[in-house]
Amino acid sequence: MHIFAEQITPLVESHGPYFLSELIEAQDEENHTVVCESEGAVVGFVAVSGQVDLKLLNQCFELGAFEGLRKTNSAHQEETQPLEEENHVTDAQESSEAKEPVQAEKESKDEPTGISQLEYVESSIKDAVDSNPDGPPNAFCIQLFTMEKKFEMRSADFLPYLFKLFPDRDFCVISVPKLTPDFPLLQSFIRVAPRDTSIFPQELYLCHRWALLRTLEVRVAVSSDIPAIQSLTESLSQRESISEALDLFLQARKDQDGTALQAFVAQVEGRVIGLMIIRDEEDIEFIRANFDVERFMYFSHQQREEHGRLCHFLLNPVFQHHAKYILKEVLRLAHKSCLYYLLHPSHYSHKNVSYHSLTTVLNNMVPVSPRRQIIYPLEELGINAPSQQITKQQQAHFALYHTNRKLTMEPKVTINARIVVVGASDTGLAFLEALTFSPHLRFNNLTLISTHGLPDRCSDDNMRFLATSHSYSDQDQAQLSLRSWISVVTGKMKAIDREDKHVELMAGGRVNYDYLILCTGLQYQMPSLTSVDVIDQTTSSLNPHHPRRRSTWPAPSNLFTLNDQHDCSNLHRWLTDNFVELTGNAVVYGDTIDVFTCVEMLMRLGVSGRRVHVVHPPRDHTSSCFHDGSVDHAVTHALEKAEVQVHRDCLLKQLNDGQHTDPVTSASFTSDGLTLRLECAVFFSFSCKTVDCDAFKAVNDACLVFDGRLVVDTTFHTNDPSIYAAGPLTKYSRRYHADQWSDSCFNSKEVGQSLASVLLPLCDPTLERPADPPSDEEQLIALYTQAKIQGGRLPGGYNYLHVAKPASKGHETPSAQKGRDMVTGRTETGNYFHLRLGQHDVVESITCLSKNALPVSNLLCLYRKHQLLLNHLCSRYHEGLVHDMYSYFKENWSLALYHDRFADFEQEVRHIMDSANIEGESGSVSLQEALQKMVDDKAESDQLTGLSEGFQKSEAYSALRKSVLDYLRYNRYHLTMYARPGLL
């Protein structure tokens, strides 16, 4: 039927390119236009074409599992028609360890021509064929689609009709602009993974004609399914473990350890297209205690036998969009209410761990956030300690994924916007964590560009050359498994093309973006050298108006600037091979905490302190890097005892007497007009951190405003609306008159989370987009509350931790601020603990120096707690009852404070107190009003007593008591040391 332009134009203008149902055809060779009508009115239309550039698609997308969208066996094929691309969907949620595509069974090419079409489909889906196949096209494409909003959910109804228009082609493809919101038609398509070298600007989806069949069935696996399953798994590296698990099910219905097993197959027209193997979950207590599963379910509503663990999930690629339905059926048939999937790190190998064999199933599950754990004093608790299922250490850390009956009914919002993060800093990782752990969102195009990739192993005991912020440990990395959700590009940013929206890499290649996030932080650089004209001869300090010269010659092989764990690993190998067992000295230059952690690591490797020279440049401030005189004194004494030579107020002048040779054999410094020359076999530079030279050049050449740091506003925008930046790399625009504040003053992890909260409304349709222009409140810099944390191992065998309130540059010294200090122990005895309270008796800083391991997780929970909450700490301390705060904060009363849900409990208590009313002489008044009146009237103690008695008679007191008991009862598996009503 002829399509009138006046019928279609309003649809396109009002709805854009979407598609729908009842169809009337208009045909022209390989191009077809189909109209969707309802009661005689056009409600949508679709334009399809058999002309597809398969060469381009194969160059840009991983189409090998679909035979390059061509027919490769002429004896088994029927003619097909081309398909088109619009949007390419990668399983960005797919685990990097599970990136092998599940292959369907391969059929012999000598099969009789009477083979069924479904058999042909399975036989044609094999290993990737990167070479251009010569067979005829097997796909057609949707070029244009639009649909009335109220008919959108019927979008897939026209797909069978389109395949009838192309009876010789098995695939329909559609390409979608990356910023196009998700729409119902795509629920019948699967996203095709783009190649790393893809330059295609859109996402590609495809649908196979047999994926539209309504005869999909899930049933219990039987022995006769073995040949089909073997064919399904023959190309997988996990085929042996899958076969072993299936055999155990068929023979005994139990795992090797006696745990019940269940196996199911998915089939279409009698052909096996998938396999699912699950087992009963026997580790429920550990999972509940270590992961926030209760965000998605109530344990009290589930029976123990309703919990299952997903061991294997295999599915023919063309049926991937049915994965959620299959999971729903598995839950029903297995009589389970929820399933868990445990994903171990790629570097972990153990015979008792089932290697995962899944592709898109993670898309249909939600990642579960790990929970902060209490560090229990188990010996002191004795029989009052939690069960071993809670406190035991697993053989390996893992990430947890979850689904349940409710979640199988909830669709995820697909976001294809290309979000590129440059820099694997704490800020960048926190940003990525916030995005990937949004359970209702599926980000398909998250990319991290990092010089050394994603840090997987952060805390090897033999490589702790650098201090730590305690943001992301090895356990954190394993439990988050960010690699499962992001593409990692190992490389360095060379340039930013703002017009074309791509980042160029040093090693060649480029990464396209829709939103670019710069979180490169600051790095130690090749040391800058001085000359006589930049030295103030009277003060021996740098002339502040004369910039130092950056070194332009290549770094010598024995000169090290350590910025991440990769650098530390390389250094450890180099020292073992070239320094530890030989002669020669080490020169460690700088005045940061990393100087001292590096020296301690050298001595732990067996280097004598006599071979180490520590050289401190002149300070531009009076306080040391430790912010505590006792710690500074203890470290200085430890260096003296180890016979480490320390040189102060020395500025690096030359290496190798000015000769640019490799390796470094000597270093010259200026001090008080004199020259200090040191022979060295290895040189460490820890002079102040700055913006990386290459990052600065890329930013500057892109005309982003740079004023000592990259300039941003309060919502992390640079002067380019598509480019954001956060972390120590940045500073606020001068219009805020807040030069003393920057992101470097705050907790980097909190800054990254705040950055994510700014970007999420731009992607998440369930959130309201920010108003433009910003409100007056947004003209103020952000307020952050989390502490700045620093820790490490210091000379003398000390474990060091410093937790402090964020402070601006040039802030007052602690002694000049109001508050009080509490100190127990001594640095000499290795049990020094310094706790500082602010003027309102709230903990503002914690400094620990101990010979023993520190319970860091517990100690961090003390920050911002009032001294009354700490069991009336002030009165006990001044009465001489607190002799050792390490022991004091291990007592039973304190353990509830360390629980990860204590903050929620505090908020509930605050709400109760805010709404509390008490009876007074003039009637019922709020507790806040009564307290304010007493302050205004300068009430006596007897009035306070009366107020307390009145509160105990109020409903708020009963609610408060109930809240406390509910908190202890609900978390009793963690807080077994507390008595509850009815327990005794």
Short mmCIF file of C-alpha atoms in Angstrom, two decimals, residues 273-698:
data_model
loop_
_atom_site.label_atom_id
_atom_site.label_comp_id
_atom_site.label_asym_id
_atom_site.label_seq_id
_atom_site.Cartn_x
_atom_site.Cartn_y
_atom_site.Cartn_z
CA ILE A 273 19.85 -24.69 23.34
CA GLY A 274 21.02 -24.17 26.94
CA LEU A 275 22.13 -25.79 30.18
CA MET A 276 21.78 -24.61 33.79
CA ILE A 277 23.33 -26.37 36.79
CA ILE A 278 22.61 -25.19 40.33
CA ARG A 279 23.32 -26.51 43.80
CA ASP A 280 21.87 -25.81 47.22
CA GLU A 281 23.52 -22.81 48.86
CA GLU A 282 25.07 -24.05 52.10
CA ASP A 283 26.99 -20.88 52.92
CA ILE A 284 24.01 -18.62 53.51
CA GLU A 285 25.25 -17.22 56.82
CA PHE A 286 28.57 -16.15 55.35
CA ILE A 287 26.92 -14.56 52.30
CA ARG A 288 24.39 -12.69 54.41
CA ALA A 289 27.09 -11.42 56.76
CA ASN A 290 29.54 -10.35 54.04
CA PHE A 291 27.27 -9.02 51.29
CA ASP A 292 24.31 -6.65 51.33
CA VAL A 293 21.86 -9.22 49.92
CA GLU A 294 19.11 -7.89 52.18
CA ARG A 295 18.94 -4.89 49.90
CA PHE A 296 17.05 -7.19 47.52
CA MET A 297 15.29 -9.70 49.78
CA TYR A 298 14.16 -10.51 53.34
CA PHE A 299 15.91 -13.55 54.76
CA SER A 300 13.13 -14.03 57.26
CA HIS A 301 10.73 -14.68 54.38
CA GLN A 302 12.87 -17.43 52.83
CA GLN A 303 13.39 -21.03 53.85
CA ARG A 304 16.94 -22.30 53.92
CA GLU A 305 16.31 -24.79 51.13
CA GLU A 306 15.06 -21.98 48.87
CA HIS A 307 18.58 -20.57 48.41
CA GLY A 308 20.57 -21.89 45.45
CA ARG A 309 23.94 -21.30 43.84
CA LEU A 310 24.24 -21.00 40.08
CA CYS A 311 27.22 -23.10 38.97
CA HIS A 312 26.88 -23.06 35.18
CA PHE A 313 24.67 -21.21 32.71
CA LEU A 314 25.10 -21.90 28.99
CA LEU A 315 22.84 -20.55 26.28
CA ASN A 316 22.91 -20.44 22.51
CA PRO A 317 23.76 -16.81 21.61
CA VAL A 318 20.64 -16.17 19.53
CA PHE A 319 18.44 -16.92 22.53
CA GLN A 320 20.27 -14.69 24.98
CA HIS A 321 17.36 -12.31 25.39
CA HIS A 322 15.38 -15.20 26.91
CA ALA A 323 17.89 -15.60 29.75
CA LYS A 324 15.66 -13.90 32.32
CA TYR A 325 12.73 -16.14 31.42
CA ILE A 326 14.96 -19.20 31.73
CA LEU A 327 16.17 -18.07 35.16
CA LYS A 328 12.54 -17.61 36.21
CA GLU A 329 11.71 -21.15 35.09
CA VAL A 330 14.76 -22.59 36.86
CA LEU A 331 13.64 -20.94 40.10
CA ARG A 332 10.17 -22.45 39.68
CA LEU A 333 11.28 -25.96 38.77
CA ALA A 334 14.01 -26.08 41.41
CA HIS A 335 11.67 -24.73 44.10
CA LYS A 336 14.11 -21.91 44.83
CA SER A 337 13.33 -18.32 45.68
CA CYS A 338 16.77 -16.91 44.87
CA LEU A 339 20.06 -17.75 43.18
CA TYR A 340 23.62 -16.60 43.85
CA TYR A 341 26.61 -16.62 41.55
CA LEU A 342 30.15 -16.43 42.93
CA LEU A 343 32.74 -14.83 40.66
CA HIS A 344 36.36 -15.37 41.70
CA PRO A 345 39.29 -13.21 40.53
CA SER A 346 40.94 -14.28 37.30
CA HIS A 347 44.25 -14.99 39.03
CA TYR A 348 42.65 -17.40 41.50
CA SER A 349 42.81 -21.13 40.84
CA HIS A 350 41.52 -23.85 43.13
CA LYS A 351 40.16 -27.32 42.44
CA ASN A 352 37.09 -26.71 44.61
CA VAL A 353 36.03 -23.61 42.71
CA SER A 354 33.78 -24.13 39.71
CA TYR A 355 35.00 -21.95 36.89
CA HIS A 356 32.17 -19.86 35.57
CA SER A 357 30.84 -20.57 32.11
CA LEU A 358 28.37 -17.87 31.33
CA THR A 359 28.07 -14.90 29.01
CA THR A 360 25.01 -12.73 29.40
CA VAL A 361 23.53 -14.21 32.56
CA LEU A 362 25.24 -11.50 34.63
CA ASN A 363 23.13 -8.98 32.75
CA ASN A 364 20.09 -10.56 34.34
CA MET A 365 21.49 -10.61 37.85
CA VAL A 366 22.43 -7.76 40.17
CA PRO A 367 25.88 -7.21 41.67
CA VAL A 368 25.75 -7.25 45.46
CA SER A 369 27.80 -4.73 47.43
CA PRO A 370 30.22 -6.15 50.00
CA ARG A 371 29.62 -5.25 53.65
CA ARG A 372 32.22 -3.77 55.95
CA GLN A 373 33.17 -6.37 58.53
CA ILE A 374 33.73 -6.02 62.26
CA ILE A 375 37.22 -7.09 63.34
CA TYR A 376 36.37 -9.26 66.34
CA PRO A 377 38.67 -9.85 69.33
CA LEU A 378 37.83 -13.55 69.16
CA GLU A 379 40.01 -14.65 72.07
CA GLU A 380 38.47 -12.09 74.41
CA LEU A 381 34.92 -12.90 73.26
CA GLY A 382 35.25 -16.64 73.74
CA ILE A 383 31.81 -18.29 73.59
CA ASN A 384 30.18 -14.91 72.93
CA ALA A 385 31.85 -14.66 69.50
CA PRO A 386 29.75 -15.05 66.35
CA SER A 387 29.64 -18.46 64.69
CA GLN A 388 32.54 -19.67 62.59
CA GLN A 389 30.34 -19.40 59.50
CA ILE A 390 30.44 -15.63 60.05
CA THR A 391 34.06 -15.14 61.09
CA LYS A 392 35.81 -17.74 58.96
CA GLN A 393 38.20 -16.64 56.25
CA GLN A 394 37.23 -17.96 52.85
CA GLN A 395 39.93 -19.57 50.72
CA ALA A 396 39.36 -16.86 48.14
CA HIS A 397 37.54 -13.59 47.98
CA PHE A 398 34.83 -13.33 45.36
CA ALA A 399 32.19 -11.05 43.89
CA LEU A 400 28.56 -11.98 44.43
CA TYR A 401 25.69 -11.74 41.95
CA HIS A 402 22.07 -12.38 42.83
CA THR A 403 18.62 -12.82 41.39
CA ASN A 404 15.27 -13.77 42.88
CA ARG A 405 11.65 -14.13 41.84
CA LYS A 406 10.97 -10.44 42.21
CA LEU A 407 14.07 -9.36 40.28
CA THR A 408 13.21 -11.61 37.32
CA MET A 409 10.13 -9.44 36.85
CA GLU A 410 12.00 -6.14 36.91
CA PRO A 411 13.63 -4.95 33.67
CA LYS A 412 16.90 -3.08 33.68
CA VAL A 413 17.39 0.23 31.91
CA THR A 414 20.06 -0.12 29.24
CA ILE A 415 22.46 2.82 28.95
CA ASN A 416 24.69 2.83 25.89
CA ALA A 417 26.30 6.23 26.43
CA ARG A 418 30.08 5.92 26.13
CA ILE A 419 31.47 6.92 29.51
CA VAL A 420 35.27 6.99 29.51
CA VAL A 421 37.22 7.37 32.75
CA VAL A 422 40.89 8.33 32.53
CA GLY A 423 42.87 7.23 35.58
CA ALA A 424 42.45 4.29 37.99
CA SER A 425 42.66 6.56 41.03
CA ASP A 426 40.50 6.16 44.13
CA THR A 427 38.21 8.82 42.68
CA GLY A 428 37.89 7.06 39.33
CA LEU A 429 37.29 3.64 40.89
CA ALA A 430 34.67 5.03 43.29
CA PHE A 431 32.88 6.64 40.34
CA LEU A 432 32.84 3.36 38.41
CA GLU A 433 31.72 1.45 41.49
CA ALA A 434 28.75 3.77 42.00
CA LEU A 435 27.63 3.31 38.39
CA THR A 436 28.06 -0.46 38.15
CA PHE A 437 26.31 -1.10 41.47
CA SER A 438 23.13 0.69 40.39
CA PRO A 439 20.97 -2.46 40.23
CA HIS A 440 18.32 -1.13 37.85
CA LEU A 441 20.84 0.14 35.29
CA ARG A 442 22.96 -1.69 32.74
CA PHE A 443 25.91 0.36 31.49
CA ASN A 444 27.17 -1.18 28.25
CA ASN A 445 29.99 1.22 27.46
CA LEU A 446 32.05 1.94 30.56
CA THR A 447 35.73 2.27 29.71
CA LEU A 448 38.73 2.86 31.95
CA ILE A 449 41.96 4.19 30.47
CA SER A 450 44.83 3.57 32.84
CA THR A 451 48.59 3.43 32.40
CA HIS A 452 48.78 0.01 34.02
CA GLY A 453 45.20 -1.16 33.70
CA LEU A 454 42.89 -1.98 36.58
CA PRO A 455 44.70 -2.64 39.87
CA ASP A 456 43.89 -6.23 40.88
CA ARG A 457 46.47 -6.87 43.57
CA CYS A 458 47.05 -3.85 45.75
CA SER A 459 48.53 -5.02 49.03
CA ASP A 460 51.16 -7.68 48.51
CA ASP A 461 53.01 -7.74 51.83
CA ASN A 462 56.39 -7.72 50.10
CA MET A 463 55.67 -4.67 47.95
CA ARG A 464 54.32 -2.02 50.32
CA PHE A 465 56.67 0.73 49.21
CA LEU A 466 53.88 3.33 49.25
CA ALA A 467 51.46 4.58 51.87
CA THR A 468 47.81 3.63 51.51
CA SER A 469 44.48 5.43 51.72
CA HIS A 470 42.73 2.19 52.72
CA SER A 471 40.18 2.79 49.96
CA TYR A 472 40.54 -0.35 47.84
CA SER A 473 42.28 -3.45 49.13
CA ASP A 474 42.76 -6.77 47.33
CA GLN A 475 39.61 -8.02 49.01
CA ASP A 476 37.67 -4.97 47.85
CA GLN A 477 38.82 -5.45 44.26
CA ALA A 478 37.81 -9.12 44.32
CA GLN A 479 34.41 -8.42 45.85
CA LEU A 480 33.61 -5.58 43.45
CA SER A 481 34.89 -7.30 40.28
CA LEU A 482 34.81 -4.03 38.34
CA ARG A 483 36.54 -5.79 35.46
CA SER A 484 33.28 -7.64 34.81
CA TRP A 485 31.49 -4.42 33.94
CA ILE A 486 34.05 -2.15 32.33
CA SER A 487 36.42 -2.31 29.39
CA VAL A 488 39.98 -1.67 30.46
CA VAL A 489 42.34 0.09 28.06
CA THR A 490 45.93 -0.16 29.21
CA GLY A 491 47.62 2.97 27.96
CA LYS A 492 48.23 6.64 28.49
CA MET A 493 46.22 9.61 27.30
CA LYS A 494 48.03 11.61 24.63
CA ALA A 495 45.39 14.07 23.44
CA ILE A 496 41.71 14.96 23.65
CA ASP A 497 39.75 15.79 20.50
CA ARG A 498 36.78 17.74 21.85
CA GLU A 499 35.13 18.23 18.47
CA ASP A 500 35.19 14.55 17.46
CA LYS A 501 34.86 13.42 21.11
CA HIS A 502 37.70 10.94 21.39
CA VAL A 503 40.84 10.39 23.44
CA GLU A 504 44.07 9.59 21.62
CA LEU A 505 46.48 7.16 23.24
CA MET A 506 50.27 7.28 23.38
CA ALA A 507 50.64 3.86 21.78
CA GLY A 508 48.22 4.74 18.99
CA GLY A 509 44.52 4.20 18.70
CA ARG A 510 41.71 6.20 20.17
CA VAL A 511 38.73 5.80 22.48
CA ASN A 512 35.47 7.57 21.62
CA TYR A 513 33.35 9.08 24.37
CA ASP A 514 30.05 10.77 25.05
CA TYR A 515 31.12 11.72 28.57
CA LEU A 516 34.79 11.96 29.49
CA ILE A 517 35.79 11.73 33.16
CA LEU A 518 39.30 12.89 34.05
CA CYS A 519 40.53 11.40 37.35
CA THR A 520 44.26 11.08 36.77
CA GLY A 521 45.20 12.49 40.18
CA LEU A 522 48.75 13.61 40.90
CA GLN A 523 51.94 11.63 40.36
CA TYR A 524 55.56 11.71 41.37
CA GLN A 525 57.56 12.89 38.36
CA MET A 526 61.12 12.70 37.20
CA PRO A 527 62.89 15.09 39.59
CA SER A 528 63.16 18.68 38.46
CA LEU A 529 66.62 20.13 38.77
CA THR A 530 67.75 23.48 40.15
CA SER A 531 70.44 25.85 39.05
CA VAL A 532 72.28 28.60 40.87
CA ASP A 533 70.00 31.34 39.58
CA VAL A 534 66.88 29.81 41.08
CA ILE A 535 68.36 29.38 44.53
CA ASP A 536 67.98 32.21 46.99
CA GLN A 537 71.52 32.42 48.31
CA THR A 538 70.38 33.86 51.64
CA THR A 539 67.72 31.29 52.45
CA SER A 540 68.85 28.33 50.35
CA SER A 541 65.26 27.95 49.21
CA LEU A 542 63.56 28.09 45.87
CA ASN A 543 62.65 31.45 44.46
CA PRO A 544 58.84 31.21 44.50
CA HIS A 545 58.58 33.35 41.37
CA HIS A 546 60.93 31.17 39.34
CA PRO A 547 59.55 27.87 38.05
CA ARG A 548 61.70 24.78 38.37
CA ARG A 549 62.92 23.06 35.24
CA ARG A 550 61.21 19.81 34.39
CA SER A 551 63.54 17.04 33.36
CA THR A 552 63.22 16.24 29.66
CA TRP A 553 65.74 13.40 29.40
CA PRO A 554 64.63 9.75 29.68
CA ALA A 555 64.47 8.28 33.17
CA PRO A 556 67.61 6.28 34.02
CA SER A 557 67.09 2.59 34.68
CA ASN A 558 67.84 2.94 38.40
CA LEU A 559 65.78 6.06 39.06
CA PHE A 560 62.31 5.25 40.34
CA THR A 561 59.14 7.26 40.80
CA LEU A 562 56.51 5.04 42.40
CA ASN A 563 52.86 5.85 41.75
CA ASP A 564 50.98 2.54 41.88
CA GLN A 565 51.30 -1.13 42.70
CA HIS A 566 52.56 -1.93 39.21
CA ASP A 567 55.53 0.37 39.79
CA CYS A 568 56.14 -1.27 43.17
CA SER A 569 56.09 -4.76 41.67
CA ASN A 570 58.61 -3.78 39.03
CA LEU A 571 60.80 -2.14 41.68
CA HIS A 572 60.68 -5.24 43.88
CA ARG A 573 61.96 -7.40 41.02
CA TRP A 574 64.66 -4.89 40.13
CA LEU A 575 65.90 -4.58 43.70
CA THR A 576 66.04 -8.35 44.11
CA ASP A 577 68.10 -8.70 40.93
CA ASN A 578 70.27 -5.60 41.06
CA PHE A 579 70.57 -4.12 44.54
CA VAL A 580 69.68 -6.09 47.67
CA GLU A 581 72.54 -8.58 47.58
CA LEU A 582 75.06 -6.13 46.07
CA THR A 583 76.87 -3.05 47.33
CA GLY A 584 76.00 0.56 46.75
CA ASN A 585 73.73 3.09 48.41
CA ALA A 586 70.11 4.09 47.98
CA VAL A 587 69.13 7.76 47.94
CA VAL A 588 65.50 8.48 48.86
CA TYR A 589 64.59 12.09 48.05
CA GLY A 590 61.45 13.84 49.23
CA ASP A 591 59.45 14.84 52.29
CA THR A 592 56.24 12.79 52.05
CA ILE A 593 55.15 9.73 53.99
CA ASP A 594 56.11 7.57 51.01
CA VAL A 595 59.76 8.34 51.75
CA PHE A 596 59.49 6.56 55.08
CA THR A 597 57.35 3.64 53.87
CA CYS A 598 59.91 3.08 51.09
CA VAL A 599 62.82 3.10 53.56
CA GLU A 600 61.01 0.60 55.80
CA MET A 601 60.39 -1.68 52.82
CA LEU A 602 64.05 -1.51 51.80
CA MET A 603 65.11 -2.60 55.27
CA ARG A 604 62.53 -5.41 55.28
CA LEU A 605 64.12 -6.66 52.07
CA GLY A 606 67.43 -6.91 53.92
CA VAL A 607 69.09 -3.64 52.93
CA SER A 608 71.23 -2.28 55.77
CA GLY A 609 70.25 1.15 57.06
CA ARG A 610 73.84 2.27 56.50
CA ARG A 611 73.27 1.98 52.76
CA VAL A 612 70.26 4.32 52.80
CA HIS A 613 70.40 8.12 52.54
CA VAL A 614 67.20 10.09 53.13
CA VAL A 615 67.33 13.60 51.68
CA HIS A 616 64.60 16.09 52.62
CA PRO A 617 64.09 19.24 50.49
CA PRO A 618 63.28 22.53 52.25
CA ARG A 619 59.71 22.58 53.57
CA ASP A 620 57.19 25.24 52.66
CA HIS A 621 55.29 24.50 55.89
CA THR A 622 56.21 23.88 59.50
CA SER A 623 54.42 20.60 60.20
CA SER A 624 55.72 17.20 59.13
CA CYS A 625 53.89 14.75 56.93
CA PHE A 626 52.74 12.88 60.06
CA HIS A 627 50.81 15.78 61.66
CA ASP A 628 51.90 14.44 65.06
CA GLY A 629 55.12 15.35 66.84
CA SER A 630 55.34 12.03 68.71
CA VAL A 631 55.14 10.02 65.51
CA ASP A 632 57.70 12.27 63.86
CA HIS A 633 60.06 11.81 66.82
CA ALA A 634 59.57 8.02 66.84
CA VAL A 635 60.37 7.70 63.13
CA THR A 636 63.41 9.93 63.44
CA HIS A 637 64.68 7.82 66.34
CA ALA A 638 64.07 4.61 64.37
CA LEU A 639 66.09 5.95 61.43
CA GLU A 640 68.93 6.89 63.76
CA LYS A 641 68.87 3.46 65.38
CA ALA A 642 69.01 1.79 61.95
CA GLU A 643 71.92 4.13 61.04
CA VAL A 644 70.03 5.63 58.12
CA GLN A 645 71.68 8.92 57.18
CA VAL A 646 69.23 11.83 57.02
CA HIS A 647 70.02 15.10 55.25
CA ARG A 648 67.65 18.04 55.68
CA ASP A 649 67.00 21.21 53.66
CA CYS A 650 68.80 19.88 50.61
CA LEU A 651 67.60 20.71 47.12
CA LEU A 652 68.42 18.39 44.23
CA LYS A 653 70.76 20.13 41.82
CA GLN A 654 72.32 17.54 39.53
CA LEU A 655 72.39 13.86 38.72
CA ASN A 656 75.67 12.35 37.49
CA ASP A 657 77.32 15.79 37.76
CA GLY A 658 75.10 17.11 35.00
CA GLN A 659 75.84 14.31 32.55
CA HIS A 660 72.72 12.70 31.14
CA THR A 661 73.97 9.14 31.44
CA ASP A 662 72.39 5.89 32.55
CA PRO A 663 72.49 4.64 35.27
CA VAL A 664 72.50 7.27 38.01
CA THR A 665 75.73 7.00 39.98
CA SER A 666 75.67 10.23 41.96
CA ALA A 667 73.30 12.99 43.07
CA SER A 668 74.25 16.54 44.04
CA PHE A 669 72.22 18.76 46.36
CA THR A 670 72.54 22.37 47.51
CA SER A 671 72.18 23.31 51.17
CA ASP A 672 73.14 26.59 52.85
CA GLY A 673 75.29 27.45 49.89
CA LEU A 674 77.16 24.16 50.15
CA THR A 675 76.98 21.15 47.86
CA LEU A 676 76.18 17.67 49.09
CA ARG A 677 77.23 14.92 46.68
CA LEU A 678 76.11 11.34 47.30
CA GLU A 679 77.14 8.21 45.46
CA CYS A 680 74.18 5.95 44.75
CA ALA A 681 73.21 2.70 43.08
CA VAL A 682 69.49 3.49 43.11
CA PHE A 683 67.61 6.79 43.40
CA PHE A 684 64.02 7.23 44.57
CA SER A 685 62.22 10.49 43.89
CA PHE A 686 59.33 11.36 46.21
CA SER A 687 59.43 15.09 45.79
CA CYS A 688 56.02 16.73 45.63
CA LYS A 689 53.34 15.23 43.43
CA THR A 690 52.22 17.19 40.40
CA VAL A 691 50.00 16.77 37.35
CA ASP A 692 51.53 14.27 34.94
CA CYS A 693 53.31 16.05 32.08
CA ASP A 694 51.47 14.10 29.38
CA ALA A 695 48.10 14.63 31.07
CA PHE A 696 48.81 18.36 31.34
CA LYS A 697 49.73 18.56 27.67
CA ALA A 698 46.56 16.72 26.62
#
